JSON list of C-alpha atoms in Angstrom, two decimals:
[
{"chain": "A", "resi": 1, "resn": "MET", "atom": "CA", "xyz": [56.78, 10.51, 186.48]},
{"chain": "A", "resi": 2, "resn": "GLY", "atom": "CA", "xyz": [57.80, 11.49, 182.98]},
{"chain": "A", "resi": 3, "resn": "LYS", "atom": "CA", "xyz": [55.50, 13.74, 181.00]},
{"chain": "A", "resi": 4, "resn": "VAL", "atom": "CA", "xyz": [54.22, 12.19, 177.79]},
{"chain": "A", "resi": 5, "resn": "ILE", "atom": "CA", "xyz": [53.57, 14.57, 174.90]},
{"chain": "A", "resi": 6, "resn": "VAL", "atom": "CA", "xyz": [52.04, 13.42, 171.63]},
{"chain": "A", "resi": 7, "resn": "PHE", "atom": "CA", "xyz": [52.51, 15.46, 168.45]},
{"chain": "A", "resi": 8, "resn": "ALA", "atom": "CA", "xyz": [49.42, 15.17, 166.30]},
{"chain": "A", "resi": 9, "resn": "ASN", "atom": "CA", "xyz": [48.01, 16.62, 163.11]},
{"chain": "A", "resi": 10, "resn": "GLN", "atom": "CA", "xyz": [46.25, 14.58, 160.45]},
{"chain": "A", "resi": 11, "resn": "LYS", "atom": "CA", "xyz": [47.56, 16.90, 157.76]},
{"chain": "A", "resi": 12, "resn": "GLY", "atom": "CA", "xyz": [50.97, 15.92, 156.41]},
{"chain": "A", "resi": 13, "resn": "GLY", "atom": "CA", "xyz": [53.85, 18.30, 155.84]},
{"chain": "A", "resi": 14, "resn": "VAL", "atom": "CA", "xyz": [53.13, 20.60, 158.77]},
{"chain": "A", "resi": 15, "resn": "GLY", "atom": "CA", "xyz": [56.46, 20.14, 160.53]},
{"chain": "A", "resi": 16, "resn": "LYS", "atom": "CA", "xyz": [55.23, 17.59, 163.05]},
{"chain": "A", "resi": 17, "resn": "THR", "atom": "CA", "xyz": [58.22, 15.26, 162.87]},
{"chain": "A", "resi": 18, "resn": "THR", "atom": "CA", "xyz": [60.64, 18.19, 162.61]},
{"chain": "A", "resi": 19, "resn": "THR", "atom": "CA", "xyz": [59.13, 19.64, 165.77]},
{"chain": "A", "resi": 20, "resn": "THR", "atom": "CA", "xyz": [59.26, 16.34, 167.66]},
{"chain": "A", "resi": 21, "resn": "ALA", "atom": "CA", "xyz": [62.94, 15.75, 166.82]},
{"chain": "A", "resi": 22, "resn": "ASN", "atom": "CA", "xyz": [64.22, 19.26, 167.40]},
{"chain": "A", "resi": 23, "resn": "LEU", "atom": "CA", "xyz": [62.15, 20.03, 170.48]},
{"chain": "A", "resi": 24, "resn": "GLY", "atom": "CA", "xyz": [63.38, 16.74, 171.92]},
{"chain": "A", "resi": 25, "resn": "ALA", "atom": "CA", "xyz": [66.97, 17.66, 171.12]},
{"chain": "A", "resi": 26, "resn": "TYR", "atom": "CA", "xyz": [66.75, 21.00, 172.90]},
{"chain": "A", "resi": 27, "resn": "LEU", "atom": "CA", "xyz": [64.95, 19.52, 175.90]},
{"chain": "A", "resi": 28, "resn": "ALA", "atom": "CA", "xyz": [67.84, 17.05, 176.12]},
{"chain": "A", "resi": 29, "resn": "GLU", "atom": "CA", "xyz": [70.35, 19.88, 175.73]},
{"chain": "A", "resi": 30, "resn": "ALA", "atom": "CA", "xyz": [68.64, 21.57, 178.68]},
{"chain": "A", "resi": 31, "resn": "GLY", "atom": "CA", "xyz": [69.52, 18.53, 180.80]},
{"chain": "A", "resi": 32, "resn": "LYS", "atom": "CA", "xyz": [66.23, 16.65, 180.50]},
{"chain": "A", "resi": 33, "resn": "ARG", "atom": "CA", "xyz": [66.23, 12.91, 179.86]},
{"chain": "A", "resi": 34, "resn": "VAL", "atom": "CA", "xyz": [64.15, 12.54, 176.69]},
{"chain": "A", "resi": 35, "resn": "LEU", "atom": "CA", "xyz": [62.76, 9.52, 174.82]},
{"chain": "A", "resi": 36, "resn": "LEU", "atom": "CA", "xyz": [61.45, 9.94, 171.29]},
{"chain": "A", "resi": 37, "resn": "VAL", "atom": "CA", "xyz": [58.86, 7.35, 170.23]},
{"chain": "A", "resi": 38, "resn": "ASP", "atom": "CA", "xyz": [58.41, 7.07, 166.48]},
{"chain": "A", "resi": 39, "resn": "PHE", "atom": "CA", "xyz": [54.83, 5.83, 166.02]},
{"chain": "A", "resi": 40, "resn": "ASP", "atom": "CA", "xyz": [54.65, 6.60, 162.31]},
{"chain": "A", "resi": 41, "resn": "PRO", "atom": "CA", "xyz": [55.26, 3.79, 159.77]},
{"chain": "A", "resi": 42, "resn": "GLN", "atom": "CA", "xyz": [57.15, 6.27, 157.58]},
{"chain": "A", "resi": 43, "resn": "GLY", "atom": "CA", "xyz": [59.92, 6.28, 160.19]},
{"chain": "A", "resi": 44, "resn": "ASN", "atom": "CA", "xyz": [60.95, 9.86, 159.48]},
{"chain": "A", "resi": 45, "resn": "LEU", "atom": "CA", "xyz": [61.59, 10.67, 163.12]},
{"chain": "A", "resi": 46, "resn": "SER", "atom": "CA", "xyz": [63.90, 7.68, 163.36]},
{"chain": "A", "resi": 47, "resn": "SER", "atom": "CA", "xyz": [65.99, 8.73, 160.39]},
{"chain": "A", "resi": 48, "resn": "SER", "atom": "CA", "xyz": [66.00, 12.35, 161.59]},
{"chain": "A", "resi": 49, "resn": "VAL", "atom": "CA", "xyz": [68.06, 11.34, 164.62]},
{"chain": "A", "resi": 50, "resn": "GLY", "atom": "CA", "xyz": [70.14, 8.64, 162.94]},
{"chain": "A", "resi": 51, "resn": "ALA", "atom": "CA", "xyz": [68.35, 5.56, 164.31]},
{"chain": "A", "resi": 52, "resn": "HIS", "atom": "CA", "xyz": [69.02, 2.11, 162.85]},
{"chain": "A", "resi": 53, "resn": "VAL", "atom": "CA", "xyz": [65.57, 1.36, 161.44]},
{"chain": "A", "resi": 54, "resn": "GLU", "atom": "CA", "xyz": [66.49, -2.18, 160.34]},
{"chain": "A", "resi": 55, "resn": "GLU", "atom": "CA", "xyz": [66.69, -3.27, 163.99]},
{"chain": "A", "resi": 56, "resn": "ALA", "atom": "CA", "xyz": [63.79, -4.13, 166.31]},
{"chain": "A", "resi": 57, "resn": "SER", "atom": "CA", "xyz": [61.20, -1.35, 166.39]},
{"chain": "A", "resi": 58, "resn": "ILE", "atom": "CA", "xyz": [58.06, -0.13, 168.11]},
{"chain": "A", "resi": 59, "resn": "TYR", "atom": "CA", "xyz": [56.13, -2.56, 165.90]},
{"chain": "A", "resi": 60, "resn": "ASP", "atom": "CA", "xyz": [57.84, -5.50, 167.62]},
{"chain": "A", "resi": 61, "resn": "VAL", "atom": "CA", "xyz": [57.05, -3.99, 171.01]},
{"chain": "A", "resi": 62, "resn": "VAL", "atom": "CA", "xyz": [53.36, -3.45, 170.33]},
{"chain": "A", "resi": 63, "resn": "THR", "atom": "CA", "xyz": [52.56, -6.63, 168.38]},
{"chain": "A", "resi": 64, "resn": "LYS", "atom": "CA", "xyz": [55.13, -9.17, 169.64]},
{"chain": "A", "resi": 65, "resn": "GLY", "atom": "CA", "xyz": [55.53, -8.17, 173.25]},
{"chain": "A", "resi": 66, "resn": "ILE", "atom": "CA", "xyz": [59.25, -7.36, 173.07]},
{"chain": "A", "resi": 67, "resn": "PRO", "atom": "CA", "xyz": [60.16, -5.18, 176.10]},
{"chain": "A", "resi": 68, "resn": "ILE", "atom": "CA", "xyz": [60.48, -1.57, 174.99]},
{"chain": "A", "resi": 69, "resn": "LYS", "atom": "CA", "xyz": [63.82, -1.23, 176.78]},
{"chain": "A", "resi": 70, "resn": "GLU", "atom": "CA", "xyz": [65.29, -3.69, 174.27]},
{"chain": "A", "resi": 71, "resn": "VAL", "atom": "CA", "xyz": [64.57, -1.43, 171.27]},
{"chain": "A", "resi": 72, "resn": "ILE", "atom": "CA", "xyz": [65.62, 1.95, 172.69]},
{"chain": "A", "resi": 73, "resn": "GLN", "atom": "CA", "xyz": [68.58, 3.41, 170.82]},
{"chain": "A", "resi": 74, "resn": "GLU", "atom": "CA", "xyz": [70.98, 6.21, 171.71]},
{"chain": "A", "resi": 75, "resn": "THR", "atom": "CA", "xyz": [71.30, 9.25, 169.47]},
{"chain": "A", "resi": 76, "resn": "THR", "atom": "CA", "xyz": [74.22, 11.59, 168.92]},
{"chain": "A", "resi": 77, "resn": "VAL", "atom": "CA", "xyz": [72.62, 14.05, 171.37]},
{"chain": "A", "resi": 78, "resn": "LYS", "atom": "CA", "xyz": [73.38, 13.48, 175.06]},
{"chain": "A", "resi": 79, "resn": "ASN", "atom": "CA", "xyz": [70.22, 12.56, 177.04]},
{"chain": "A", "resi": 80, "resn": "LEU", "atom": "CA", "xyz": [68.23, 11.95, 173.82]},
{"chain": "A", "resi": 81, "resn": "PHE", "atom": "CA", "xyz": [67.08, 8.42, 172.98]},
{"chain": "A", "resi": 82, "resn": "VAL", "atom": "CA", "xyz": [64.69, 6.99, 170.40]},
{"chain": "A", "resi": 83, "resn": "VAL", "atom": "CA", "xyz": [62.37, 4.03, 169.89]},
{"chain": "A", "resi": 84, "resn": "PRO", "atom": "CA", "xyz": [62.53, 3.58, 166.10]},
{"chain": "A", "resi": 85, "resn": "SER", "atom": "CA", "xyz": [59.79, 2.74, 163.64]},
{"chain": "A", "resi": 86, "resn": "ASN", "atom": "CA", "xyz": [59.64, 1.37, 160.10]},
{"chain": "A", "resi": 87, "resn": "ILE", "atom": "CA", "xyz": [57.12, 0.34, 157.47]},
{"chain": "A", "resi": 88, "resn": "ASP", "atom": "CA", "xyz": [56.24, -2.80, 159.45]},
{"chain": "A", "resi": 89, "resn": "LEU", "atom": "CA", "xyz": [54.15, -0.61, 161.75]},
{"chain": "A", "resi": 90, "resn": "THR", "atom": "CA", "xyz": [51.61, -0.28, 158.92]},
{"chain": "A", "resi": 91, "resn": "GLY", "atom": "CA", "xyz": [50.54, -3.82, 159.76]},
{"chain": "A", "resi": 92, "resn": "ALA", "atom": "CA", "xyz": [49.62, -2.83, 163.29]},
{"chain": "A", "resi": 93, "resn": "ASN", "atom": "CA", "xyz": [46.52, -1.07, 162.00]},
{"chain": "A", "resi": 94, "resn": "VAL", "atom": "CA", "xyz": [45.24, -4.42, 160.76]},
{"chain": "A", "resi": 95, "resn": "GLU", "atom": "CA", "xyz": [46.66, -6.69, 163.47]},
{"chain": "A", "resi": 96, "resn": "LEU", "atom": "CA", "xyz": [45.32, -4.67, 166.39]},
{"chain": "A", "resi": 97, "resn": "ILE", "atom": "CA", "xyz": [41.88, -3.89, 165.02]},
{"chain": "A", "resi": 98, "resn": "GLU", "atom": "CA", "xyz": [40.28, -7.04, 166.48]},
{"chain": "A", "resi": 99, "resn": "GLU", "atom": "CA", "xyz": [42.13, -6.87, 169.80]},
{"chain": "A", "resi": 100, "resn": "LYS", "atom": "CA", "xyz": [40.44, -5.84, 173.03]},
{"chain": "A", "resi": 101, "resn": "GLU", "atom": "CA", "xyz": [41.42, -2.40, 174.31]},
{"chain": "A", "resi": 102, "resn": "ARG", "atom": "CA", "xyz": [43.29, -1.84, 171.06]},
{"chain": "A", "resi": 103, "resn": "GLU", "atom": "CA", "xyz": [43.52, 1.90, 171.77]},
{"chain": "A", "resi": 104, "resn": "PHE", "atom": "CA", "xyz": [45.61, 1.25, 174.91]},
{"chain": "A", "resi": 105, "resn": "PHE", "atom": "CA", "xyz": [48.53, -0.77, 173.53]},
{"chain": "A", "resi": 106, "resn": "LEU", "atom": "CA", "xyz": [51.01, 2.12, 173.48]},
{"chain": "A", "resi": 107, "resn": "LYS", "atom": "CA", "xyz": [49.91, 3.38, 176.89]},
{"chain": "A", "resi": 108, "resn": "LYS", "atom": "CA", "xyz": [50.53, -0.02, 178.47]},
{"chain": "A", "resi": 109, "resn": "VAL", "atom": "CA", "xyz": [53.99, -0.17, 176.89]},
{"chain": "A", "resi": 110, "resn": "LEU", "atom": "CA", "xyz": [55.00, 3.31, 178.09]},
{"chain": "A", "resi": 111, "resn": "ASN", "atom": "CA", "xyz": [53.64, 2.80, 181.60]},
{"chain": "A", "resi": 112, "resn": "SER", "atom": "CA", "xyz": [56.52, 0.41, 182.26]},
{"chain": "A", "resi": 113, "resn": "ILE", "atom": "CA", "xyz": [59.18, 3.11, 181.69]},
{"chain": "A", "resi": 114, "resn": "HIS", "atom": "CA", "xyz": [57.43, 6.34, 182.72]},
{"chain": "A", "resi": 115, "resn": "GLU", "atom": "CA", "xyz": [59.62, 6.99, 185.72]},
{"chain": "A", "resi": 116, "resn": "GLU", "atom": "CA", "xyz": [62.88, 6.74, 183.79]},
{"chain": "A", "resi": 117, "resn": "TRP", "atom": "CA", "xyz": [62.31, 9.83, 181.63]},
{"chain": "A", "resi": 118, "resn": "ASP", "atom": "CA", "xyz": [61.58, 13.52, 182.06]},
{"chain": "A", "resi": 119, "resn": "TYR", "atom": "CA", "xyz": [59.82, 13.68, 178.71]},
{"chain": "A", "resi": 120, "resn": "ILE", "atom": "CA", "xyz": [58.49, 11.05, 176.32]},
{"chain": "A", "resi": 121, "resn": "LEU", "atom": "CA", "xyz": [57.65, 12.55, 172.92]},
{"chain": "A", "resi": 122, "resn": "ILE", "atom": "CA", "xyz": [55.43, 10.56, 170.52]},
{"chain": "A", "resi": 123, "resn": "ASP", "atom": "CA", "xyz": [55.36, 11.29, 166.79]},
{"chain": "A", "resi": 124, "resn": "CYS", "atom": "CA", "xyz": [52.17, 10.04, 165.12]},
{"chain": "A", "resi": 125, "resn": "PRO", "atom": "CA", "xyz": [51.28, 9.48, 161.45]},
{"chain": "A", "resi": 126, "resn": "PRO", "atom": "CA", "xyz": [49.40, 12.19, 159.50]},
{"chain": "A", "resi": 127, "resn": "SER", "atom": "CA", "xyz": [45.99, 10.60, 160.06]},
{"chain": "A", "resi": 128, "resn": "LEU", "atom": "CA", "xyz": [43.35, 10.18, 162.75]},
{"chain": "A", "resi": 129, "resn": "GLY", "atom": "CA", "xyz": [43.49, 6.37, 162.67]},
{"chain": "A", "resi": 130, "resn": "LEU", "atom": "CA", "xyz": [44.28, 3.75, 165.30]},
{"chain": "A", "resi": 131, "resn": "LEU", "atom": "CA", "xyz": [47.95, 4.66, 165.66]},
{"chain": "A", "resi": 132, "resn": "THR", "atom": "CA", "xyz": [47.22, 8.32, 166.36]},
{"chain": "A", "resi": 133, "resn": "VAL", "atom": "CA", "xyz": [44.45, 7.38, 168.79]},
{"chain": "A", "resi": 134, "resn": "ASN", "atom": "CA", "xyz": [46.95, 5.14, 170.62]},
{"chain": "A", "resi": 135, "resn": "GLY", "atom": "CA", "xyz": [49.26, 8.14, 170.86]},
{"chain": "A", "resi": 136, "resn": "LEU", "atom": "CA", "xyz": [46.51, 10.36, 172.25]},
{"chain": "A", "resi": 137, "resn": "VAL", "atom": "CA", "xyz": [45.47, 7.73, 174.79]},
{"chain": "A", "resi": 138, "resn": "ALA", "atom": "CA", "xyz": [49.07, 7.24, 175.97]},
{"chain": "A", "resi": 139, "resn": "ALA", "atom": "CA", "xyz": [49.80, 10.94, 176.39]},
{"chain": "A", "resi": 140, "resn": "ASP", "atom": "CA", "xyz": [49.37, 13.50, 179.14]},
{"chain": "A", "resi": 141, "resn": "TYR", "atom": "CA", "xyz": [49.52, 16.35, 176.64]},
{"chain": "A", "resi": 142, "resn": "VAL", "atom": "CA", "xyz": [48.96, 16.87, 172.94]},
{"chain": "A", "resi": 143, "resn": "LEU", "atom": "CA", "xyz": [51.01, 19.45, 171.06]},
{"chain": "A", "resi": 144, "resn": "VAL", "atom": "CA", "xyz": [49.67, 20.55, 167.68]},
{"chain": "A", "resi": 145, "resn": "PRO", "atom": "CA", "xyz": [52.13, 21.83, 165.05]},
{"chain": "A", "resi": 146, "resn": "LEU", "atom": "CA", "xyz": [50.16, 24.09, 162.72]},
{"chain": "A", "resi": 147, "resn": "GLN", "atom": "CA", "xyz": [51.41, 25.25, 159.35]},
{"chain": "A", "resi": 148, "resn": "CYS", "atom": "CA", "xyz": [50.54, 28.86, 158.58]},
{"chain": "A", "resi": 149, "resn": "GLU", "atom": "CA", "xyz": [48.18, 28.22, 155.68]},
{"chain": "A", "resi": 150, "resn": "TYR", "atom": "CA", "xyz": [44.44, 28.04, 155.05]},
{"chain": "A", "resi": 151, "resn": "PHE", "atom": "CA", "xyz": [44.02, 24.25, 154.76]},
{"chain": "A", "resi": 152, "resn": "ALA", "atom": "CA", "xyz": [45.78, 23.77, 158.08]},
{"chain": "A", "resi": 153, "resn": "LEU", "atom": "CA", "xyz": [42.92, 25.64, 159.75]},
{"chain": "A", "resi": 154, "resn": "GLU", "atom": "CA", "xyz": [40.36, 23.30, 158.21]},
{"chain": "A", "resi": 155, "resn": "GLY", "atom": "CA", "xyz": [42.21, 20.25, 159.52]},
{"chain": "A", "resi": 156, "resn": "LEU", "atom": "CA", "xyz": [42.53, 21.74, 162.98]},
{"chain": "A", "resi": 157, "resn": "THR", "atom": "CA", "xyz": [38.78, 21.47, 163.55]},
{"chain": "A", "resi": 158, "resn": "LEU", "atom": "CA", "xyz": [38.77, 17.73, 162.84]},
{"chain": "A", "resi": 159, "resn": "LEU", "atom": "CA", "xyz": [41.78, 17.16, 165.06]},
{"chain": "A", "resi": 160, "resn": "LEU", "atom": "CA", "xyz": [40.20, 19.01, 167.97]},
{"chain": "A", "resi": 161, "resn": "GLN", "atom": "CA", "xyz": [37.03, 16.94, 167.59]},
{"chain": "A", "resi": 162, "resn": "THR", "atom": "CA", "xyz": [39.11, 13.76, 167.78]},
{"chain": "A", "resi": 163, "resn": "ILE", "atom": "CA", "xyz": [40.93, 15.04, 170.85]},
{"chain": "A", "resi": 164, "resn": "GLN", "atom": "CA", "xyz": [37.61, 15.80, 172.54]},
{"chain": "A", "resi": 165, "resn": "ARG", "atom": "CA", "xyz": [36.31, 12.30, 171.79]},
{"chain": "A", "resi": 166, "resn": "VAL", "atom": "CA", "xyz": [39.47, 10.76, 173.25]},
{"chain": "A", "resi": 167, "resn": "GLN", "atom": "CA", "xyz": [39.15, 12.96, 176.34]},
{"chain": "A", "resi": 168, "resn": "LYS", "atom": "CA", "xyz": [35.54, 11.92, 176.80]},
{"chain": "A", "resi": 169, "resn": "ASN", "atom": "CA", "xyz": [35.84, 8.19, 176.16]},
{"chain": "A", "resi": 170, "resn": "LEU", "atom": "CA", "xyz": [39.44, 7.02, 176.51]},
{"chain": "A", "resi": 171, "resn": "ASN", "atom": "CA", "xyz": [41.77, 9.48, 178.25]},
{"chain": "A", "resi": 172, "resn": "PRO", "atom": "CA", "xyz": [40.08, 12.12, 180.42]},
{"chain": "A", "resi": 173, "resn": "GLU", "atom": "CA", "xyz": [43.50, 13.26, 181.68]},
{"chain": "A", "resi": 174, "resn": "LEU", "atom": "CA", "xyz": [44.64, 14.40, 178.20]},
{"chain": "A", "resi": 175, "resn": "SER", "atom": "CA", "xyz": [45.32, 18.13, 177.97]},
{"chain": "A", "resi": 176, "resn": "ILE", "atom": "CA", "xyz": [46.22, 20.37, 175.05]},
{"chain": "A", "resi": 177, "resn": "ALA", "atom": "CA", "xyz": [49.73, 21.63, 175.72]},
{"chain": "A", "resi": 178, "resn": "GLY", "atom": "CA", "xyz": [49.36, 24.13, 172.94]},
{"chain": "A", "resi": 179, "resn": "ILE", "atom": "CA", "xyz": [49.51, 24.98, 169.27]},
{"chain": "A", "resi": 180, "resn": "VAL", "atom": "CA", "xyz": [52.84, 25.89, 167.71]},
{"chain": "A", "resi": 181, "resn": "PHE", "atom": "CA", "xyz": [52.99, 27.70, 164.38]},
{"chain": "A", "resi": 182, "resn": "THR", "atom": "CA", "xyz": [55.45, 26.19, 161.89]},
{"chain": "A", "resi": 183, "resn": "MET", "atom": "CA", "xyz": [56.83, 27.14, 158.48]},
{"chain": "A", "resi": 184, "resn": "TYR", "atom": "CA", "xyz": [56.00, 30.77, 159.14]},
{"chain": "A", "resi": 185, "resn": "ASP", "atom": "CA", "xyz": [56.85, 33.28, 156.42]},
{"chain": "A", "resi": 186, "resn": "SER", "atom": "CA", "xyz": [56.38, 36.81, 157.69]},
{"chain": "A", "resi": 187, "resn": "ARG", "atom": "CA", "xyz": [56.33, 38.15, 154.12]},
{"chain": "A", "resi": 188, "resn": "THR", "atom": "CA", "xyz": [52.96, 36.57, 153.34]},
{"chain": "A", "resi": 189, "resn": "LYS", "atom": "CA", "xyz": [49.66, 38.11, 154.34]},
{"chain": "A", "resi": 190, "resn": "LEU", "atom": "CA", "xyz": [48.04, 34.69, 154.79]},
{"chain": "A", "resi": 191, "resn": "ALA", "atom": "CA", "xyz": [50.61, 33.51, 157.33]},
{"chain": "A", "resi": 192, "resn": "ASN", "atom": "CA", "xyz": [50.01, 36.58, 159.48]},
{"chain": "A", "resi": 193, "resn": "GLU", "atom": "CA", "xyz": [46.23, 36.18, 159.17]},
{"chain": "A", "resi": 194, "resn": "VAL", "atom": "CA", "xyz": [46.42, 32.54, 160.29]},
{"chain": "A", "resi": 195, "resn": "VAL", "atom": "CA", "xyz": [48.56, 33.44, 163.30]},
{"chain": "A", "resi": 196, "resn": "GLN", "atom": "CA", "xyz": [46.20, 36.24, 164.30]},
{"chain": "A", "resi": 197, "resn": "GLU", "atom": "CA", "xyz": [43.01, 34.20, 163.82]},
{"chain": "A", "resi": 198, "resn": "VAL", "atom": "CA", "xyz": [44.22, 31.14, 165.74]},
{"chain": "A", "resi": 199, "resn": "THR", "atom": "CA", "xyz": [45.75, 33.25, 168.52]},
{"chain": "A", "resi": 200, "resn": "ASN", "atom": "CA", "xyz": [42.56, 35.25, 168.95]},
{"chain": "A", "resi": 201, "resn": "TYR", "atom": "CA", "xyz": [40.53, 32.03, 169.27]},
{"chain": "A", "resi": 202, "resn": "PHE", "atom": "CA", "xyz": [42.85, 29.83, 171.36]},
{"chain": "A", "resi": 203, "resn": "LYS", "atom": "CA", "xyz": [44.59, 32.61, 173.30]},
{"chain": "A", "resi": 204, "resn": "ASP", "atom": "CA", "xyz": [46.91, 31.10, 175.94]},
{"chain": "A", "resi": 205, "resn": "LYS", "atom": "CA", "xyz": [46.88, 27.69, 174.22]},
{"chain": "A", "resi": 206, "resn": "VAL", "atom": "CA", "xyz": [49.14, 29.15, 171.51]},
{"chain": "A", "resi": 207, "resn": "PHE", "atom": "CA", "xyz": [52.90, 29.03, 172.10]},
{"chain": "A", "resi": 208, "resn": "ARG", "atom": "CA", "xyz": [54.60, 32.41, 171.80]},
{"chain": "A", "resi": 209, "resn": "THR", "atom": "CA", "xyz": [57.47, 30.88, 169.85]},
{"chain": "A", "resi": 210, "resn": "ILE", "atom": "CA", "xyz": [56.85, 30.70, 166.09]},
{"chain": "A", "resi": 211, "resn": "ILE", "atom": "CA", "xyz": [58.97, 28.38, 163.93]},
{"chain": "A", "resi": 212, "resn": "PRO", "atom": "CA", "xyz": [60.01, 30.10, 160.69]},
{"chain": "A", "resi": 213, "resn": "ARG", "atom": "CA", "xyz": [60.32, 28.52, 157.29]},
{"chain": "A", "resi": 214, "resn": "ASN", "atom": "CA", "xyz": [64.04, 27.66, 157.25]},
{"chain": "A", "resi": 215, "resn": "ILE", "atom": "CA", "xyz": [66.06, 25.62, 154.75]},
{"chain": "A", "resi": 216, "resn": "ARG", "atom": "CA", "xyz": [68.46, 24.36, 157.43]},
{"chain": "A", "resi": 217, "resn": "LEU", "atom": "CA", "xyz": [65.56, 22.63, 159.20]},
{"chain": "A", "resi": 218, "resn": "SER", "atom": "CA", "xyz": [64.81, 20.79, 155.96]},
{"chain": "A", "resi": 219, "resn": "GLU", "atom": "CA", "xyz": [68.43, 19.79, 155.45]},
{"chain": "A", "resi": 220, "resn": "ALA", "atom": "CA", "xyz": [69.19, 18.44, 158.92]},
{"chain": "A", "resi": 221, "resn": "PRO", "atom": "CA", "xyz": [67.22, 15.13, 158.65]},
{"chain": "A", "resi": 222, "resn": "SER", "atom": "CA", "xyz": [69.25, 14.04, 155.62]},
{"chain": "A", "resi": 223, "resn": "HIS", "atom": "CA", "xyz": [72.33, 14.16, 157.88]},
{"chain": "A", "resi": 224, "resn": "GLY", "atom": "CA", "xyz": [70.67, 12.12, 160.62]},
{"chain": "A", "resi": 225, "resn": "VAL", "atom": "CA", "xyz": [71.03, 14.77, 163.31]},
{"chain": "A", "resi": 226, "resn": "PRO", "atom": "CA", "xyz": [68.72, 17.37, 164.90]},
{"chain": "A", "resi": 227, "resn": "ILE", "atom": "CA", "xyz": [69.16, 21.03, 164.07]},
{"chain": "A", "resi": 228, "resn": "ASN", "atom": "CA", "xyz": [71.21, 21.78, 167.22]},
{"chain": "A", "resi": 229, "resn": "GLN", "atom": "CA", "xyz": [73.98, 19.58, 165.82]},
{"chain": "A", "resi": 230, "resn": "TYR", "atom": "CA", "xyz": [73.55, 20.53, 162.18]},
{"chain": "A", "resi": 231, "resn": "ASN", "atom": "CA", "xyz": [73.39, 24.32, 162.39]},
{"chain": "A", "resi": 232, "resn": "ALA", "atom": "CA", "xyz": [72.78, 25.69, 165.86]},
{"chain": "A", "resi": 233, "resn": "SER", "atom": "CA", "xyz": [73.04, 29.32, 164.74]},
{"chain": "A", "resi": 234, "resn": "CYS", "atom": "CA", "xyz": [70.23, 29.34, 162.15]},
{"chain": "A", "resi": 235, "resn": "SER", "atom": "CA", "xyz": [66.86, 30.93, 162.84]},
{"chain": "A", "resi": 236, "resn": "GLY", "atom": "CA", "xyz": [65.12, 27.54, 162.98]},
{"chain": "A", "resi": 237, "resn": "ALA", "atom": "CA", "xyz": [67.51, 26.29, 165.66]},
{"chain": "A", "resi": 238, "resn": "ARG", "atom": "CA", "xyz": [67.08, 29.42, 167.77]},
{"chain": "A", "resi": 239, "resn": "SER", "atom": "CA", "xyz": [63.31, 29.08, 167.55]},
{"chain": "A", "resi": 240, "resn": "TYR", "atom": "CA", "xyz": [63.27, 25.45, 168.67]},
{"chain": "A", "resi": 241, "resn": "LYS", "atom": "CA", "xyz": [65.54, 26.29, 171.58]},
{"chain": "A", "resi": 242, "resn": "GLU", "atom": "CA", "xyz": [63.08, 29.00, 172.63]},
{"chain": "A", "resi": 243, "resn": "LEU", "atom": "CA", "xyz": [60.18, 26.56, 172.19]},
{"chain": "A", "resi": 244, "resn": "ALA", "atom": "CA", "xyz": [61.93, 24.03, 174.47]},
{"chain": "A", "resi": 245, "resn": "GLU", "atom": "CA", "xyz": [62.29, 26.69, 177.16]},
{"chain": "A", "resi": 246, "resn": "GLU", "atom": "CA", "xyz": [58.62, 27.51, 176.80]},
{"chain": "A", "resi": 247, "resn": "VAL", "atom": "CA", "xyz": [57.58, 23.84, 177.00]},
{"chain": "A", "resi": 248, "resn": "ILE", "atom": "CA", "xyz": [59.63, 23.31, 180.17]},
{"chain": "A", "resi": 249, "resn": "LYS", "atom": "CA", "xyz": [57.76, 26.18, 181.82]},
{"chain": "A", "resi": 250, "resn": "ARG", "atom": "CA", "xyz": [54.33, 25.14, 180.54]},
{"chain": "A", "resi": 251, "resn": "VAL", "atom": "CA", "xyz": [54.37, 21.32, 180.76]}
]
């Protein structure tokens, strides 16, 4: 059975989509068969790996019953595939709200293809709404990208409360894979304080690999390829490769 990992943080701009795309790319490079599921109406994960967002998307799968296999697209990375998203997914928040078991739509969809993948990585919107809850319910693990700044710590508390509620009421099998620090700048005192404080509290739930603030990571999505194909020698690329190795051992 494939392992399903959801990337969640209700705060935007923390490197969540960047982490989903690049971790997926390096897991694929390590020989794992990886499916990226873009569950964010912004569709940034889709464009990050060069998906054709004008074609059928996860919205059509969840709301119209189109088989998910029909919307899976190849990427330029061997073993890496993507289920794209677009702005249509915004409507799912409204369309699903009156449905029974509305939190389980994504889980039901992914259950049909579990065995075909080593890893299924779900990118959620920066909110704690119905789409993110669907992601948490569908997943075996949640990975939390955490930007090294003060406000990120405040948001972490709310996210952990949501995870606990999902564990209690909807998905008791959900585990926290870990917290990964992103956009780290070793020159700032605050970044080092955040790393130390979170590590002291969460201990072994914190990944050893820290993702630095790196301009190449910001540039890669505009070229429609992950960092391993854009600039494999930069510090950001090396860090995501190390993170992939760590995830393989941990999850």
